[in-house]
Short mmCIF file of C-alpha atoms in Angstrom, two decimals:
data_model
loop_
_atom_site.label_atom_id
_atom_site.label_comp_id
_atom_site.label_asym_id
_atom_site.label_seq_id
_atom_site.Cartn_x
_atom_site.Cartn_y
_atom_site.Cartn_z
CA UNK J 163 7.73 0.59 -12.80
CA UNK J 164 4.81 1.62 -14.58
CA UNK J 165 4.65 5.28 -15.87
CA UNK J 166 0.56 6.63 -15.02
CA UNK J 167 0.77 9.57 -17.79
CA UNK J 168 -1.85 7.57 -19.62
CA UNK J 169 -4.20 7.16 -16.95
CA UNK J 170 -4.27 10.58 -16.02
CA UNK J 171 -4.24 12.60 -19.62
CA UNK J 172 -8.02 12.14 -20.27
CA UNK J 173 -8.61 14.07 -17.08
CA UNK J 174 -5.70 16.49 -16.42
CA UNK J 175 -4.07 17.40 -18.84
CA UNK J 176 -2.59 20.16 -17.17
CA UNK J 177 -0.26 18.34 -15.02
CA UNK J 178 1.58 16.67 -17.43
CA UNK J 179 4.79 18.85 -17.16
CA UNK J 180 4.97 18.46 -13.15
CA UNK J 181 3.63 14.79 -13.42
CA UNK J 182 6.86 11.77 -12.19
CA UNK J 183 6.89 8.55 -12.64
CA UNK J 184 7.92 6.40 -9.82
CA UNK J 185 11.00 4.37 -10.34
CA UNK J 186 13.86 2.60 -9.30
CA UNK J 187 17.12 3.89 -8.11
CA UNK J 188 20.32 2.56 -7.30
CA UNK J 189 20.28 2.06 -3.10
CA UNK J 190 23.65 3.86 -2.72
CA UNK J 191 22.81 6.97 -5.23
CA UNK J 192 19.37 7.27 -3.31
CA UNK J 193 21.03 7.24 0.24
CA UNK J 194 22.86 10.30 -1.37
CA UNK J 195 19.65 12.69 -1.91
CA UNK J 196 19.38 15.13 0.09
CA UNK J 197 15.58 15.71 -1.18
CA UNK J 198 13.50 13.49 -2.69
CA UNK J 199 10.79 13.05 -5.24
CA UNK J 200 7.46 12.84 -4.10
CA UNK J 201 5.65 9.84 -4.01
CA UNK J 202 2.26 10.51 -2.33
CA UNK J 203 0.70 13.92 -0.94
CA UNK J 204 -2.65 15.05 1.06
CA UNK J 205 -3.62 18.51 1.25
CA UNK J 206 -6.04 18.79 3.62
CA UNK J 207 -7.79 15.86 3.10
CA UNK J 208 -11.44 15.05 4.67
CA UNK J 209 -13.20 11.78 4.68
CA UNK J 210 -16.59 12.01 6.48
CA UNK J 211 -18.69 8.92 6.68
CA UNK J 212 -22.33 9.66 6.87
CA UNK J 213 -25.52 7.64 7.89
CA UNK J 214 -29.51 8.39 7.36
CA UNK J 215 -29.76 12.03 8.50
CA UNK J 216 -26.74 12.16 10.84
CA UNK J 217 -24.34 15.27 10.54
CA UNK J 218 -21.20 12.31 9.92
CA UNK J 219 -18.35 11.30 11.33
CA UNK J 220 -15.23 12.62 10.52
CA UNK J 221 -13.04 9.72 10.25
CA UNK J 222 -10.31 11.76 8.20
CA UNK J 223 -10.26 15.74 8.96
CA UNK J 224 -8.16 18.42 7.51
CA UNK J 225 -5.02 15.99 7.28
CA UNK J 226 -2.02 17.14 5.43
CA UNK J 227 1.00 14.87 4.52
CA UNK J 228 3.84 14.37 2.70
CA UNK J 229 5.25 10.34 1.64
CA UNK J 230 8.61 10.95 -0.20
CA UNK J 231 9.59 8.31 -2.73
CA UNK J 232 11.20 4.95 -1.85
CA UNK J 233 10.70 5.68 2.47
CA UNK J 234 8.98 4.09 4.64
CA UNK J 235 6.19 5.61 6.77
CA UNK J 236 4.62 4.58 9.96
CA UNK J 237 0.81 5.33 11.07
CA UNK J 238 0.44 5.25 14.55
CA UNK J 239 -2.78 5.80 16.76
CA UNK J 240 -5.51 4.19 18.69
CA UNK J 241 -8.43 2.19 17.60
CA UNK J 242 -10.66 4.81 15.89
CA UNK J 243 -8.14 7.17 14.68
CA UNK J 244 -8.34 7.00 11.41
CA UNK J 245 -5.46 4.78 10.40
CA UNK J 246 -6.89 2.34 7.98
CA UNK J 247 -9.31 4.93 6.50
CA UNK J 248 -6.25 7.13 5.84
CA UNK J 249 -4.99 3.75 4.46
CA UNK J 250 -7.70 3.75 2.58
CA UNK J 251 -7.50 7.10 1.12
CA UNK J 252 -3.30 6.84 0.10
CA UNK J 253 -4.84 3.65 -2.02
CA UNK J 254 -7.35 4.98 -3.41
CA UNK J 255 -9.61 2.25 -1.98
CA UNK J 256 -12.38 5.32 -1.36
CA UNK J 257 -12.55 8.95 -2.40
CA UNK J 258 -12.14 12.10 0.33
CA UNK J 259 -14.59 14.22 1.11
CA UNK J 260 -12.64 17.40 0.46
CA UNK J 261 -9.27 17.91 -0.25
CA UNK J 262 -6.44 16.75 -2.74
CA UNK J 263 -4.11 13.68 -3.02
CA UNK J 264 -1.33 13.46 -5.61
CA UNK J 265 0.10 9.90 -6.24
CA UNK J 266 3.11 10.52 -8.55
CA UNK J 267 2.61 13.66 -9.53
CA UNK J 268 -1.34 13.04 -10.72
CA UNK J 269 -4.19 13.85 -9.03
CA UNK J 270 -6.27 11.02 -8.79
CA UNK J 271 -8.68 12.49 -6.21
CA UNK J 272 -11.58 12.70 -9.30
CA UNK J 273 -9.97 10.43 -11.59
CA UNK J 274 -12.72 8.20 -13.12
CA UNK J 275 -12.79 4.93 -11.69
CA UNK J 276 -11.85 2.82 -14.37
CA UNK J 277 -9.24 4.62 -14.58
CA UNK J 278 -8.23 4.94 -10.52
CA UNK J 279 -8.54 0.94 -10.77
CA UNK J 280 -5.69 0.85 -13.09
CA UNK J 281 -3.38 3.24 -11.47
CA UNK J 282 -4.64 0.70 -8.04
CA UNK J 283 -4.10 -2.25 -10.27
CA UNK J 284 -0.25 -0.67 -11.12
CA UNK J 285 1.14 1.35 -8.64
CA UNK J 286 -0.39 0.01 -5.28
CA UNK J 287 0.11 -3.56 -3.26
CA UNK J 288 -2.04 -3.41 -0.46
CA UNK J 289 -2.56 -5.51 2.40
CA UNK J 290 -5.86 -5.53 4.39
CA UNK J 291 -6.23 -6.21 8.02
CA UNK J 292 -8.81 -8.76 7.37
CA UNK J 293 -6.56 -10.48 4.86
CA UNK J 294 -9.83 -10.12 2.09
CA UNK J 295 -8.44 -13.27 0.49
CA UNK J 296 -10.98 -15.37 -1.75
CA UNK J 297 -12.54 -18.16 0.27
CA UNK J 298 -12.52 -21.60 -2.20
CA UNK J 299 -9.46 -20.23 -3.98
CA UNK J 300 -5.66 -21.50 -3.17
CA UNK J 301 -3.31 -20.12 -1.68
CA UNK J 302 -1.73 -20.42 -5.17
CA UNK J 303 -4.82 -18.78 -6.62
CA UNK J 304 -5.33 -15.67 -4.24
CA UNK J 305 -2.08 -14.84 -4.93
CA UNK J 306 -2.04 -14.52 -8.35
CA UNK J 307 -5.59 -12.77 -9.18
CA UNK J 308 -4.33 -9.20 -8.75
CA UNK J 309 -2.26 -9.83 -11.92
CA UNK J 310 -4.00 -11.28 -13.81
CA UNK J 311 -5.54 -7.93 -15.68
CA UNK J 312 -1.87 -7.32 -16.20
CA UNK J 313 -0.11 -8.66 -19.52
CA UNK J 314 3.36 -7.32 -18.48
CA UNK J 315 3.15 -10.17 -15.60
CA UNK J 316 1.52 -12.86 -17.05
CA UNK J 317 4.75 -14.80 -18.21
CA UNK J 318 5.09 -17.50 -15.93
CA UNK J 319 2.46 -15.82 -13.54
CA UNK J 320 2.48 -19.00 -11.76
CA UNK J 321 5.88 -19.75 -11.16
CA UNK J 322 5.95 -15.80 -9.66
CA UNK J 323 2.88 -17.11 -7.43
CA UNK J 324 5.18 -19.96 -6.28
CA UNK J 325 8.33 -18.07 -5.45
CA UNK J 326 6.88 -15.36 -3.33
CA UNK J 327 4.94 -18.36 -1.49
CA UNK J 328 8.23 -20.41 -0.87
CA UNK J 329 9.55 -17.17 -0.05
CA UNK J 330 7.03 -16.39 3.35
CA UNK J 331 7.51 -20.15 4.19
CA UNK J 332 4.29 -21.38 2.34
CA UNK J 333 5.79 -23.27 -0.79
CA UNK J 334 4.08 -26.28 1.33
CA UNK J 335 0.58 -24.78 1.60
CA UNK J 336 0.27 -23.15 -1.99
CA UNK J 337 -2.76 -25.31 -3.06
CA UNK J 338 -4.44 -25.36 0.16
CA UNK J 339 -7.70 -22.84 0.00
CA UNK J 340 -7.14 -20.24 2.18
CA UNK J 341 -9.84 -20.98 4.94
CA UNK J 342 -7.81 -24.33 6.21
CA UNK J 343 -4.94 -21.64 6.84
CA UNK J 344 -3.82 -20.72 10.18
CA UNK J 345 -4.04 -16.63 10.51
CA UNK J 346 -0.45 -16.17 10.35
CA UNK J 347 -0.28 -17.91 7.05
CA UNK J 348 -3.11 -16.08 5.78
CA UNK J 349 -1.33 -13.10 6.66
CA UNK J 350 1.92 -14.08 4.68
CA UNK J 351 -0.68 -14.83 1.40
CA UNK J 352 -2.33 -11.78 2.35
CA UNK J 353 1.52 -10.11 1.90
CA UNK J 354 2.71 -12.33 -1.09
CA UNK J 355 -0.59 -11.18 -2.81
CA UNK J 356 0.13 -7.42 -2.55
CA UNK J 357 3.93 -7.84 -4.00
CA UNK J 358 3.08 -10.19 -7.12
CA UNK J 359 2.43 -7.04 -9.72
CA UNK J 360 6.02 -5.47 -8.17
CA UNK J 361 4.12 -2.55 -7.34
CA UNK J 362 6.80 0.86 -6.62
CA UNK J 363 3.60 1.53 -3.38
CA UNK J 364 3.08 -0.96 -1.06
CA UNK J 365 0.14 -0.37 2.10
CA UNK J 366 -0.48 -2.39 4.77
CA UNK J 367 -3.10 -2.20 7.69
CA UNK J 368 -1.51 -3.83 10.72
CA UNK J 369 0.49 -6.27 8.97
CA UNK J 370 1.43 -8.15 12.17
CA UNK J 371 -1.50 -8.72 13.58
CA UNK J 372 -1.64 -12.48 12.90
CA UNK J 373 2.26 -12.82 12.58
CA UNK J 374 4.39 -14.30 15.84
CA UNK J 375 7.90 -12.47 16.54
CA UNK J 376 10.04 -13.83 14.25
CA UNK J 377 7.57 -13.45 11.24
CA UNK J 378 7.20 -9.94 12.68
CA UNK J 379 11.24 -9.36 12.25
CA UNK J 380 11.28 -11.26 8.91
CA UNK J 381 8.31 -8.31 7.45
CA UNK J 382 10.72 -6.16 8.68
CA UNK J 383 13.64 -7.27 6.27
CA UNK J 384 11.03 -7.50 3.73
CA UNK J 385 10.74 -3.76 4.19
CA UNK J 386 14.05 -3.03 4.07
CA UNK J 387 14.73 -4.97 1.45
CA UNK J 388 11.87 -3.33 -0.27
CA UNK J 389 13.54 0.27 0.34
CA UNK J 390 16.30 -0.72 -1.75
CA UNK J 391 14.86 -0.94 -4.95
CA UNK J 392 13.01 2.41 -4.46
CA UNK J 393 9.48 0.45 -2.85
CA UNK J 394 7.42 3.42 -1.08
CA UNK J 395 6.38 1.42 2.17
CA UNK J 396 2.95 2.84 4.04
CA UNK J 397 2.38 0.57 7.11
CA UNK J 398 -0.28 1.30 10.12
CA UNK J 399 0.58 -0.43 13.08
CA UNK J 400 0.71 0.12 17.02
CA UNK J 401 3.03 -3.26 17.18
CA UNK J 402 6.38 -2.46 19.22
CA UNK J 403 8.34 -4.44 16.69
CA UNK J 404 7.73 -2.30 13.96
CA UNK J 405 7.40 1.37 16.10
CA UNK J 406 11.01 0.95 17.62
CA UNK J 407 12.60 -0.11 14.16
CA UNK J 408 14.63 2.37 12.24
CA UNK J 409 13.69 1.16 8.85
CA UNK J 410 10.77 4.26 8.84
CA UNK J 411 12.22 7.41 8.15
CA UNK J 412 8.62 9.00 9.13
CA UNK J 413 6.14 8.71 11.87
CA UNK J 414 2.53 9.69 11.56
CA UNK J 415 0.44 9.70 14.77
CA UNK J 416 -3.19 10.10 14.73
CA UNK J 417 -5.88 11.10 17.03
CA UNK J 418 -9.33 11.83 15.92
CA UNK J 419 -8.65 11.62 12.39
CA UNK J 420 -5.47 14.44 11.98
CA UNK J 421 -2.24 14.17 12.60
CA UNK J 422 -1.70 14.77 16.94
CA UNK J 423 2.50 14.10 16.40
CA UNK J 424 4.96 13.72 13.37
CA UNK J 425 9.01 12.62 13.45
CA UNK J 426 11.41 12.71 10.79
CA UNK J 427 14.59 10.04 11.20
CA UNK J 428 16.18 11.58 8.62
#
């Protein structure tokens, strides 16, 4: 896992002594904490999306939250409620409004964007709903562009690209380009993509929403299987599959942009 201290020194220097670095840990030692570190925090977070003279819409408002390290989360809540924006936020795909999130102990909420693209680049997979894969490109290809800005994964980048395919059931369709793909196999690029850099955060905006039943079950055992080696799993989805499951030991609901319910499996 990749420590951030150098991203966020230029900045903040003052939160070096309380700043973590996300990392693995042994499946058996971490079902033994009774507390554990944090991974990602909002305090009181606002995103308001404005247009022309309008006052704005408060797609985000006043939300407070706590993701521990290596659990997995659940967003809830019905079309408009803020879920992929708040998606948006925990990646730092756009910046709040007001407020304060803490990704591994830095506070990347004014972090210069150069430098918020390499703490995306490092720490975060992320999965859009709308796949965002590169039309032309492979399969093959898609997959492997979010590492390529990373030296530490470049040896046999390819070969990485491949087993992650064969791995969602695509080692067949790796050099097809992506718009002859079926939606459910752009999906499973879509999630092959997000895991190539090994990121310790993976986010994903309705995951299932192209996937039949048993690809639905199989994400699950990705996310378990994620879980073990310390993964910090964000997912927002109203799918049954995934809100009956046990493998989230948190449960966000949203209405109107804050938080209308939370539960706590553990």
């Amino acid at each position: 896992m990749s420590d951030i201290g150098g991203i966020c020194e230029a900045t903040h220097p003052e939160q070096q002594e309380r700043r973590t670095q996300l990392r693995v840990v042994e499946p058996a030692v971490r079902r033994g904490l009774d507390s554990r570190p944090t991974a990602i925090e909002l305090g009181d977070v606002t995103r308001v999306f404005r247009s022309g003279r309008s006052p704005g819409v408060n797609a985000v408002a006043g939300l407070s939250a706590v993701i521990a390290d290596g659990t997995a989360t659940l967003i809830q809540g019905p079309s408009g409620s803020g879920k992929t924006t708040l998606l948006s936020l925990i990646g730092c795909m756009t910046r709040p409004t007001a407020g304060r999130i803490t990704i591994a102990g830095c506070d990347v909420t004014r972090l210069p964007e150069e430098r918020l693209s390499e703490l995306r680049r490092r720490l975060i997979g992320f999965v859009f709903q709308n796949h965002n894969l590169i039309r032309g490109a492979s399969a093959l290809e898609n997959v492997m562009i979010p590492a390529v800005p990373c030296p530490e994964v470049r040896n046999d980048l390819r070969g990485s690209a491949r087993d992650l395919l064969k791995r969602f059931g695509l080692a067949d369709r790796a050099e097809e380009r992506v718009e002859r793909l079926s939606g459910g196999e752009r999906q499973r690029v879509a999630i092959a993509r997000a895991l190539i850099n090994d990121p310790p955060i993976v986010i994903a905006d309705e995951p299932t929403a192209h996937l039949d039943s048993m690809a639905a079950h199989a994400l699950l055992d990705l996310v378990s299987e994620l879980l073990t080696t310390g993964t910090t799993v964000v997912i927002a989805s109203h799918a049954p599959v995934l809100c009956d499951s046990e493998v989230f030991s948190q449960v966000l609901e949203l209405k109107c942009g804050r938080i209308a319910g939370r539960a706590s499996k553990w």
